[in-house]
Tab-separated table of C-alpha atoms in Angstrom:
chain	number	residue	atom	x	y	z
A	157	GLU	CA	18.305	24.494	13.248
A	158	ASP	CA	14.581	24.695	12.641
A	159	LYS	CA	12.185	23.084	15.595
A	160	VAL	CA	8.564	22.429	16.562
A	161	VAL	CA	7.600	22.473	19.878
A	162	GLN	CA	4.168	21.033	21.068
A	163	SER	CA	2.489	20.889	24.309
A	164	PRO	CA	1.051	19.047	26.206
A	165	LEU	CA	2.896	16.067	25.504
A	166	SER	CA	-0.388	14.006	26.011
A	167	LEU	CA	-3.668	14.829	27.857
A	168	VAL	CA	-6.688	12.695	28.769
A	169	VAL	CA	-10.485	14.777	28.817
A	170	HIS	CA	-14.081	13.681	28.830
A	171	GLU	CA	-16.232	13.683	26.166
A	172	GLY	CA	-17.888	17.320	25.749
A	173	ASP	CA	-14.567	19.157	26.977
A	174	THR	CA	-13.122	21.815	25.076
A	175	VAL	CA	-9.315	21.154	24.610
A	176	THR	CA	-6.524	23.705	22.997
A	177	LEU	CA	-3.254	22.360	21.477
A	178	ASN	CA	-0.126	24.461	21.646
A	179	CYS	CA	2.644	24.313	18.843
A	180	SER	CA	5.622	27.026	19.100
A	181	TYR	CA	8.114	27.015	16.317
A	182	GLU	CA	11.523	28.529	15.277
A	183	VAL	CA	12.037	28.134	11.344
A	184	THR	CA	13.942	30.314	8.970
A	185	ASN	CA	12.187	31.935	6.313
A	186	PHE	CA	8.464	30.946	7.182
A	187	ARG	CA	5.989	29.886	4.851
A	188	SER	CA	3.280	28.014	6.225
A	189	LEU	CA	2.307	25.756	9.398
A	190	LEU	CA	0.092	22.731	9.082
A	191	TRP	CA	-2.096	20.649	11.291
A	192	TYR	CA	-2.368	17.062	10.899
A	193	LYS	CA	-4.366	13.850	13.087
A	194	GLN	CA	-2.848	10.771	13.187
A	195	GLU	CA	-4.896	7.675	14.217
A	196	LYS	CA	-2.369	4.684	13.937
A	197	LYS	CA	-1.784	5.034	10.329
A	198	ALA	CA	-1.616	8.102	7.699
A	199	PRO	CA	-1.806	11.387	9.224
A	200	THR	CA	-4.190	13.258	7.573
A	201	PHE	CA	-4.319	16.961	6.441
A	202	LEU	CA	-6.390	19.278	8.988
A	203	PHE	CA	-5.463	22.971	8.364
A	204	MET	CA	-2.763	24.845	6.492
A	205	LEU	CA	-1.905	28.279	8.097
A	206	THR	CA	0.272	31.457	6.568
A	207	SER	CA	-1.287	34.466	7.817
A	208	SER	CA	-1.708	35.435	11.317
A	209	GLY	CA	-4.745	36.079	13.197
A	210	ILE	CA	-7.170	34.331	10.172
A	211	GLU	CA	-8.922	31.605	12.024
A	212	LYS	CA	-9.418	28.384	10.168
A	213	LYS	CA	-12.308	26.301	11.035
A	214	SER	CA	-13.570	22.981	10.075
A	215	GLY	CA	-16.350	21.786	12.343
A	216	ARG	CA	-15.786	21.634	16.217
A	217	LEU	CA	-12.521	22.273	15.229
A	218	SER	CA	-10.559	25.632	14.766
A	219	SER	CA	-6.770	26.825	14.668
A	220	ILE	CA	-5.159	30.451	14.452
A	221	LEU	CA	-1.642	30.994	14.033
A	222	ASP	CA	0.282	33.986	15.736
A	223	LYS	CA	3.292	34.881	13.249
A	224	LYS	CA	5.015	37.511	15.985
A	225	GLU	CA	5.000	35.086	18.604
A	226	LEU	CA	5.596	32.250	16.623
A	227	PHE	CA	2.950	30.041	17.702
A	228	SER	CA	-0.434	28.581	17.012
A	229	ILE	CA	-3.211	26.391	18.517
A	230	LEU	CA	-5.471	24.082	17.947
A	231	ASN	CA	-9.002	24.362	19.768
A	232	ILE	CA	-11.260	21.111	19.481
A	233	THR	CA	-14.865	21.775	21.141
A	234	ALA	CA	-17.502	19.324	22.516
A	235	THR	CA	-14.665	16.919	22.284
A	236	GLN	CA	-15.579	12.998	21.157
A	237	THR	CA	-14.298	9.783	21.235
A	238	GLY	CA	-13.204	9.928	17.737
A	239	ASP	CA	-11.238	12.469	18.503
A	240	SER	CA	-8.901	10.274	20.000
A	241	ALA	CA	-5.454	10.245	17.856
A	242	VAL	CA	-2.112	12.010	17.600
A	243	TYR	CA	-2.116	15.706	16.501
A	244	LEU	CA	0.967	16.672	14.721
A	245	CYS	CA	2.214	20.132	13.972
A	246	ALA	CA	4.426	20.836	11.255
A	247	VAL	CA	6.173	23.997	9.571
A	248	SER	CA	7.449	24.848	6.253
A	249	GLY	CA	10.520	27.042	5.966
A	250	GLU	CA	12.707	27.990	3.035
A	251	TYR	CA	11.494	26.897	-0.374
A	252	GLY	CA	8.215	25.755	1.162
A	253	ASN	CA	8.982	21.874	0.235
A	254	LYS	CA	10.125	20.427	3.424
A	255	LEU	CA	8.330	20.071	6.397
A	256	VAL	CA	9.824	20.051	10.011
A	257	PHE	CA	7.484	18.464	12.744
A	258	GLY	CA	6.952	18.210	16.220
A	259	ALA	CA	6.652	15.389	18.375
A	260	GLY	CA	2.762	15.621	18.688
A	261	THR	CA	0.039	15.271	21.280
A	262	ILE	CA	-1.707	12.392	22.221
A	263	LEU	CA	-5.194	13.167	22.985
A	264	ARG	CA	-7.266	10.724	24.237
A	265	VAL	CA	-11.521	11.342	24.845
A	266	LYS	CA	-12.695	9.054	27.516
A	267	SER	CA	-16.687	8.864	27.289
B	284	ASP	CA	-9.543	6.790	-5.904
B	285	GLY	CA	-5.907	8.713	-6.103
B	286	GLY	CA	-3.504	7.911	-3.057
B	287	ILE	CA	-0.383	7.012	-1.879
B	288	THR	CA	0.116	3.091	-1.642
B	289	GLN	CA	2.963	1.835	0.912
B	290	SER	CA	3.599	-2.036	0.577
B	291	PRO	CA	4.188	-4.208	2.891
B	292	LYS	CA	2.287	-3.181	6.038
B	293	TYR	CA	4.296	-4.999	8.247
B	294	LEU	CA	7.941	-6.171	7.451
B	295	PHE	CA	10.827	-8.311	9.240
B	296	ARG	CA	14.224	-7.865	8.560
B	297	LYS	CA	17.343	-9.920	9.795
B	298	GLU	CA	20.885	-8.683	11.011
B	299	GLY	CA	22.854	-7.750	7.658
B	300	GLN	CA	19.697	-7.779	5.366
B	301	ASN	CA	18.881	-5.150	3.227
B	302	VAL	CA	14.845	-4.768	3.018
B	303	THR	CA	12.947	-2.364	0.570
B	304	LEU	CA	9.647	-0.271	1.116
B	305	SER	CA	7.466	0.247	-1.477
B	306	CYS	CA	5.850	3.908	-1.942
B	307	GLU	CA	3.507	4.105	-4.914
B	308	GLN	CA	1.260	7.174	-5.781
B	309	ASN	CA	-1.302	8.003	-8.468
B	310	LEU	CA	-1.605	12.040	-7.385
B	311	ASN	CA	0.545	13.207	-10.074
B	312	HIS	CA	2.618	15.057	-7.518
B	313	ASP	CA	6.298	15.895	-8.640
B	314	ALA	CA	7.621	15.458	-4.942
B	315	MET	CA	7.957	12.523	-2.925
B	316	TYR	CA	9.189	12.090	1.017
B	317	TRP	CA	10.331	9.506	3.036
B	318	TYR	CA	9.751	9.915	6.900
B	319	ARG	CA	10.675	7.663	9.835
B	320	GLN	CA	8.600	7.914	13.099
B	321	ASP	CA	9.772	6.863	16.354
B	322	PRO	CA	7.374	6.886	19.663
B	323	GLY	CA	7.610	10.478	21.273
B	324	GLN	CA	9.788	11.986	18.198
B	325	GLY	CA	7.470	13.065	15.911
B	326	LEU	CA	8.176	12.485	11.954
B	327	ARG	CA	11.907	13.007	10.528
B	328	LEU	CA	12.868	13.599	7.144
B	329	ILE	CA	15.023	10.524	5.434
B	330	TYR	CA	15.239	11.671	1.762
B	331	TYR	CA	13.020	13.502	-0.586
B	332	SER	CA	12.532	13.634	-4.303
B	333	GLN	CA	11.200	16.725	-6.436
B	334	ILE	CA	11.725	15.285	-9.831
B	335	VAL	CA	12.276	11.804	-11.342
B	336	ASN	CA	16.017	11.107	-11.299
B	337	ASP	CA	16.708	13.314	-8.490
B	338	PHE	CA	16.728	13.137	-4.784
B	339	GLN	CA	18.094	14.655	-1.884
B	340	LYS	CA	19.154	13.294	1.448
B	341	GLY	CA	17.280	14.774	4.760
B	342	ASP	CA	18.226	14.769	8.127
B	343	ILE	CA	18.807	11.017	9.224
B	344	ALA	CA	19.505	9.594	5.681
B	345	GLU	CA	22.547	7.463	6.858
B	346	GLY	CA	22.147	3.705	6.657
B	347	TYR	CA	18.828	4.488	3.644
B	348	SER	CA	18.787	4.700	0.387
B	349	VAL	CA	16.280	5.499	-2.098
B	350	SER	CA	15.456	5.703	-5.899
B	351	ARG	CA	13.156	7.773	-8.365
B	352	GLU	CA	12.997	6.186	-11.492
B	353	LYS	CA	9.247	6.916	-12.213
B	354	LYS	CA	7.326	9.919	-11.108
B	355	GLU	CA	5.088	7.461	-9.298
B	356	SER	CA	7.265	5.687	-7.595
B	357	PHE	CA	9.816	6.173	-4.589
B	358	PRO	CA	11.319	2.995	-2.973
B	359	LEU	CA	13.257	3.165	0.454
B	360	THR	CA	15.839	1.085	1.094
B	361	VAL	CA	16.959	0.089	4.517
B	362	THR	CA	20.477	-1.011	4.447
B	363	SER	CA	22.161	-3.439	6.637
B	364	ALA	CA	24.194	-0.053	7.824
B	365	GLN	CA	21.168	1.075	9.515
B	366	LYS	CA	21.436	-0.118	13.175
B	367	ASN	CA	18.398	0.961	14.268
B	368	PRO	CA	15.754	0.723	11.624
B	369	THR	CA	12.948	-0.354	14.039
B	370	ALA	CA	10.223	2.390	13.393
B	371	PHE	CA	7.329	3.241	11.693
B	372	TYR	CA	7.981	4.611	7.820
B	373	LEU	CA	5.770	7.028	6.271
B	374	CYS	CA	5.906	8.146	2.640
B	375	ALA	CA	4.383	11.364	1.496
B	376	SER	CA	3.709	13.289	-1.641
B	377	GLY	CA	2.798	16.522	-3.009
B	378	ALA	CA	3.257	19.632	-5.147
B	379	TRP	CA	7.055	20.925	-5.169
B	380	GLY	CA	7.508	24.086	-3.105
B	381	ALA	CA	3.920	24.127	-1.997
B	382	GLN	CA	2.089	22.305	0.732
B	383	PRO	CA	0.242	20.288	2.080
B	384	GLN	CA	1.688	16.774	1.974
B	385	HIS	CA	-0.479	13.685	1.698
B	386	PHE	CA	0.657	10.181	3.290
B	387	GLY	CA	0.156	6.597	2.947
B	388	ASP	CA	-0.371	4.568	5.612
B	389	GLY	CA	2.981	3.029	6.739
B	390	THR	CA	5.008	0.400	7.002
B	391	ARG	CA	5.943	-1.157	10.326
B	392	LEU	CA	9.734	-2.432	10.192
B	393	SER	CA	11.298	-4.730	13.420
B	394	ILE	CA	14.094	-6.866	13.645
B	395	LEU	CA	13.997	-10.272	13.923
């Protein structure tokens, strides 16, 4: 059975801190790993990773995938209160259509 | 603007009642999905559809039904057989066989 495990489940940091969120997975015929940010309503897409070792970057956020060790990390530098959200990790396997989600990491950034 | 519209935002269900959640997209996506989100459990797949008039059960389909009569629309009915329907329901769409999926703003369903 395909599985995605995120850690930590929640964390609280102060503005300006750097955080690292973790995602490990077990999936048949891995196709891609995705990160989403959810701030109460619709999850919004952040990154899609398909190849090991290639960092994806968008502003203060970056992510990398290790297909050998079956995990990904999402880094947020110089955190702001607007980064407070649930961060979801998901993987797609065989056929590339369905996503399996982790439970998410709740991030709270205090000012 | 292109996007996914879910309605209503909040819905209350009485015991023994069926309720239908609406999902419409104008992104011209072939595939549409319904997820349920409970606290601490992430998103779980209820049903998905890759083309009109075709849909497949996901991991937690019991107590739910769907239809796909138009490419743009994928309504979800929560039947009285679903004994624990209180949750946040998210609809998504995407290109079939490819990612990412894009999400609507969700419907929060509660029991009266």
